[in-house]
XYZ file of C-alpha atoms in Angstrom:
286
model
C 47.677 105.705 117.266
C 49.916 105.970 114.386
C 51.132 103.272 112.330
C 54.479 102.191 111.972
C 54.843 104.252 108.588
C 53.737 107.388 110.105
C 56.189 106.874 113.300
C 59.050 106.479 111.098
C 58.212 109.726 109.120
C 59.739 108.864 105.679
C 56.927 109.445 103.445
C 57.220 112.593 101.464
C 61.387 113.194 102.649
C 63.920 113.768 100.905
C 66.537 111.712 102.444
C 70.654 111.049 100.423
C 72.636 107.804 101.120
C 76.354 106.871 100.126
C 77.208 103.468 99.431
C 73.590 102.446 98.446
C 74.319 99.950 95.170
C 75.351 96.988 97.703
C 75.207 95.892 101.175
C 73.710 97.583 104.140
C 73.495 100.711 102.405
C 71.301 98.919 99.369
C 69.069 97.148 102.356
C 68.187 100.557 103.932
C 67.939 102.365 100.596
C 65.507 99.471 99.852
C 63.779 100.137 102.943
C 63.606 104.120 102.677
C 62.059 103.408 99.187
C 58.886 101.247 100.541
C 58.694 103.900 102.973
C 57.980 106.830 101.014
C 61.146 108.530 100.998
C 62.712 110.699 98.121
C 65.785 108.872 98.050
C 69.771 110.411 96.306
C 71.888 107.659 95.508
C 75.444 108.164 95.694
C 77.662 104.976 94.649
C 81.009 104.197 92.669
C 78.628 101.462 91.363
C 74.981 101.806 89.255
C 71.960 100.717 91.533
C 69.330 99.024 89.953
C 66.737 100.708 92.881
C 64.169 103.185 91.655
C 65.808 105.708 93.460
C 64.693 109.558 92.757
C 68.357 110.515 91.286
C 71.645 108.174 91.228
C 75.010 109.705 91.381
C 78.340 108.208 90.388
C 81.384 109.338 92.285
C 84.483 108.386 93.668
C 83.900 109.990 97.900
C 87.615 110.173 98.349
C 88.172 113.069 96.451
C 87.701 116.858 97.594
C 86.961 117.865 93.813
C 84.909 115.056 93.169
C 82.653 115.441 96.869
C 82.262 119.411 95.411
C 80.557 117.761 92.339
C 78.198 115.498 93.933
C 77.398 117.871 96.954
C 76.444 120.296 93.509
C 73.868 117.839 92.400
C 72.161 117.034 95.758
C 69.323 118.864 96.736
C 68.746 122.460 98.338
C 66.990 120.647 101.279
C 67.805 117.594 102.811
C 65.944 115.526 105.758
C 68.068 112.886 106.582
C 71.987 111.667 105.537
C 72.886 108.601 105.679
C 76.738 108.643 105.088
C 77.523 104.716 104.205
C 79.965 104.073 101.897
C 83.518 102.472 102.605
C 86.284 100.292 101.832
C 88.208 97.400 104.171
C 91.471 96.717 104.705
C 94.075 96.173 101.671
C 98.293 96.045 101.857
C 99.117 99.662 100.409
C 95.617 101.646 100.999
C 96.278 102.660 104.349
C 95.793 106.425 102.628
C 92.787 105.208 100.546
C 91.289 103.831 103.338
C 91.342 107.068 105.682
C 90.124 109.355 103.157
C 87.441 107.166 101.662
C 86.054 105.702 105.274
C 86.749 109.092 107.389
C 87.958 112.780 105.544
C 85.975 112.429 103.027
C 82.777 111.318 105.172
C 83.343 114.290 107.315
C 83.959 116.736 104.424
C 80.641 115.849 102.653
C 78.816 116.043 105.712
C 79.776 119.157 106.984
C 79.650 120.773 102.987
C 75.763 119.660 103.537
C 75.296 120.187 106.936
C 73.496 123.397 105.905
C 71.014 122.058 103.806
C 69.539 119.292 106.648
C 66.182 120.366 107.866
C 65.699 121.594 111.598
C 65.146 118.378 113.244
C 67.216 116.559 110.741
C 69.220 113.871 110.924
C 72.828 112.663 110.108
C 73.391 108.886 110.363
C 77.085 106.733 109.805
C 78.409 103.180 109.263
C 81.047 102.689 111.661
C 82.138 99.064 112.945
C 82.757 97.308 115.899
C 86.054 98.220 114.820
C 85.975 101.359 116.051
C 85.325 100.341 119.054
C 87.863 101.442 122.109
C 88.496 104.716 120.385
C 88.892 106.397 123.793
C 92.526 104.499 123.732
C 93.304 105.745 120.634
C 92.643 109.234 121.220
C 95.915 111.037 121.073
C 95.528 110.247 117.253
C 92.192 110.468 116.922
C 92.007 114.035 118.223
C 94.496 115.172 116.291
C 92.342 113.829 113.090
C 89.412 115.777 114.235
C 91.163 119.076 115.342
C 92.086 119.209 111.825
C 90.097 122.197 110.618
C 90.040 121.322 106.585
C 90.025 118.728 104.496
C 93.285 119.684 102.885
C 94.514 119.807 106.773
C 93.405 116.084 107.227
C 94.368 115.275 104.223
C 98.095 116.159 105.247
C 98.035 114.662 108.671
C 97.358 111.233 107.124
C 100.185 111.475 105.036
C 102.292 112.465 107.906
C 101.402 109.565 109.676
C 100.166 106.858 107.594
C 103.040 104.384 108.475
C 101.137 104.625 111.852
C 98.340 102.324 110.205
C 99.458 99.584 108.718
C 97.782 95.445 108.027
C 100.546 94.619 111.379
C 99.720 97.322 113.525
C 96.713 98.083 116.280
C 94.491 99.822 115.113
C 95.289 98.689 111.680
C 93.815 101.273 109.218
C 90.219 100.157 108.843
C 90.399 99.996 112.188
C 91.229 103.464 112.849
C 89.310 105.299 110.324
C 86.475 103.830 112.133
C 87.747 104.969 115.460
C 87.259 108.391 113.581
C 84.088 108.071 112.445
C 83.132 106.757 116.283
C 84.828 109.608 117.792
C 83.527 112.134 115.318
C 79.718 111.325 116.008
C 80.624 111.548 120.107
C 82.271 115.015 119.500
C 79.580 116.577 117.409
C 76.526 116.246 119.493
C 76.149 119.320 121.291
C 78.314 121.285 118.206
C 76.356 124.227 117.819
C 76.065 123.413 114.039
C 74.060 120.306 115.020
C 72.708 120.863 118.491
C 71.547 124.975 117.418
C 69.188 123.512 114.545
C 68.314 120.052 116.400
C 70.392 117.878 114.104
C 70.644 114.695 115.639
C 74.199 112.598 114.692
C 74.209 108.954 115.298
C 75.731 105.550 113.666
C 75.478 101.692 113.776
C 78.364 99.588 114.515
C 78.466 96.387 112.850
C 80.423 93.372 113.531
C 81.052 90.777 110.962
C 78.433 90.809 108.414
C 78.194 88.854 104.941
C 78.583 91.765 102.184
C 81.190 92.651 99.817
C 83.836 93.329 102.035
C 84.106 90.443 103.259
C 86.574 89.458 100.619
C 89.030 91.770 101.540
C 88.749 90.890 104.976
C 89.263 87.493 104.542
C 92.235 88.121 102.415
C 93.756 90.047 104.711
C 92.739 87.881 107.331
C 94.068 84.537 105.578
C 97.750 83.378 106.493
C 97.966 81.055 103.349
C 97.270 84.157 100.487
C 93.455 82.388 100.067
C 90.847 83.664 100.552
C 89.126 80.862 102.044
C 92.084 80.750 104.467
C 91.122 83.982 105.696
C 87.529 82.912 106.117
C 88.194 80.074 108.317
C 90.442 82.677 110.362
C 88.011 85.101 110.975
C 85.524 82.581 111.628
C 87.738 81.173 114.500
C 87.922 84.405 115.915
C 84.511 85.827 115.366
C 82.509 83.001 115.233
C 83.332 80.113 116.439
C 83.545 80.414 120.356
C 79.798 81.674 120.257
C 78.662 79.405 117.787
C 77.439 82.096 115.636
C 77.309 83.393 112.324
C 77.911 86.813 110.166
C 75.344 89.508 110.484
C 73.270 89.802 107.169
C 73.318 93.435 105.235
C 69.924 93.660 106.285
C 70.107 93.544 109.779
C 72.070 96.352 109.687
C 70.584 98.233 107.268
C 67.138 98.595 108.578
C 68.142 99.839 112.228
C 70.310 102.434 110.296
C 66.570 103.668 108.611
C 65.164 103.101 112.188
C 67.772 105.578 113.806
C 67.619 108.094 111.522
C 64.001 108.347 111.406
C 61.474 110.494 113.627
C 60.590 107.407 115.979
C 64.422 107.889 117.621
C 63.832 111.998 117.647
C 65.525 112.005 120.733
C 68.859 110.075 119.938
C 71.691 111.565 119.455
C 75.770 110.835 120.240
C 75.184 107.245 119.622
C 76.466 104.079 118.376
C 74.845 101.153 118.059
C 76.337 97.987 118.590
C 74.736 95.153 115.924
C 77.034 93.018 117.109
C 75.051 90.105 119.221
C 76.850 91.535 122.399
C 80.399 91.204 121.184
C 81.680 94.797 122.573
C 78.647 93.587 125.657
C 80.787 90.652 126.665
C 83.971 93.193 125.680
C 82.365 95.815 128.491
C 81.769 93.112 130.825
C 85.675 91.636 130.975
C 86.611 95.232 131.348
C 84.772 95.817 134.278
C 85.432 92.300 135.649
C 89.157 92.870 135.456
C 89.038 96.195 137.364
């Protein structure tokens, strides 16, 4: 029988994750290091992990993905695409190409290098969730054949996204990112070379965003205001508490790793049964 360490399959691979100086992305990087891996870093911000190689870039640039993809490796066995931004007054551009475009762009610029067998793993949100509503919009997003094609068809319709709106724009960048892993399953450039694509969906979890949130959450401009809304609407009916960057983190390690070699289209729900209980009232109501 193997042991844990040997199921996961880590040791020896060389595995690249965005977003890995803070929050869940720094928890599974942490993770993937203690397991063997050959890790890339890829943050805006230093990490003080002993990864293999640490790159500094801005992801919401196509010149500045071009440069990065350049420095990554010639073989690559799993991606773990994790960076993002949440919601701010005036980044409802920022916020597609940082949490979606550019996402898609760098995976699909590396898609060639992932090993048969590979692995391609996301950060979405519970936010994303009910995409299938949304879909008018959000197939238009991913019938976009470029990056410079997205890129325009966000600025076309970025007063469709705003803080007052549903989906506000965090919202619906993750509704693209949801969508995106659905509609790229059986894609011959995954499915022909065994490429499994797959994400988490978090709910409300303590890491850096959380300041924006609240701030855009908060009705008095504090952001302790904020805090106590989202808590009321999160929280408080269930008597629960935020998710911690670590209980997300590790499953995202877990799912991209040979133990779940046979799942693929899927997001994960870390979100102690919120979108559950949402499931359930739909079905109820019908």
């Amino acid at each position: 029988m193997k042991n844990i360490e040997e199921l996961l399959g880590y040791q020896g691979k060389t595995v690249v994750i965005t977003g890995a100086a803070s929050g869940m992305a720094k928890s599974a990087t942490e993770l993937l290091l203690s397991l063997g891996a050959k890790v890339y870093a890829v943050d805006r911000n230093e990490t003080d992990l002993p990864v293999f190689q640490f790159i500094s870039a801005d992801l919401s640039q196509k010149a500045t993905i071009d440069e990065v993809v350049a420095q990554l490796p010639e073989k690559i066995d799993a991606l773990f695409m994790c960076h993002g931004v949440g919601i701010g007054k005036g980044k409802e551009k920022f916020i597609q190409m940082v949490n979606f475009v550019g996402q898609r762009y760098m995976v699909e610029e590396l898609l060639p290098r992932i090993t048969d067998g590979g692995s391609v793993t996301f950060i979405s949100s519970t936010g994303g969730y009910g995409w299938e509503q949304n879909m008018q919009n959000v197939g238009e997003v991913l019938a976009c054949p470029t990056f410079e094609a997205t890129e325009k068809w966000v600025d076309e319709h970025v007063d469709l996204f705003t803080e007052e709106q549903t989906p506000d724009p965090y919202q619906f960048s993750k509704q693209c990112v949801t969508a995106y892993v659905k509609s790229k399953t059986r894609a011959p450039e995954f499915i022909g070379h065994k490429i499994r694509i797959n994400a988490i969906g978090p709910s409300f979890t303590s890491t850096a965003l959380i300041k924006e949130f609240n701030l855009a959450a908060s009705s008095d401009g504090t952001e302790a205001g904020g805090a106590q809304v989202l808590h009321d609407l999160y929280l408080k009916s269930w008597n629960g508490r935020p998710g911690l960057p670590e209980e997300m983190g590790y499953p995202l390690v877990f799912i991209g790793s040979d133990l779940f070699s046979y799942l693929s289209g899927q997001v994960l729900y870390i979100d102690f049964g919120l979108t559950g209980e949402f499931d359930f009232q739909a079905a109820s109501a019908k």
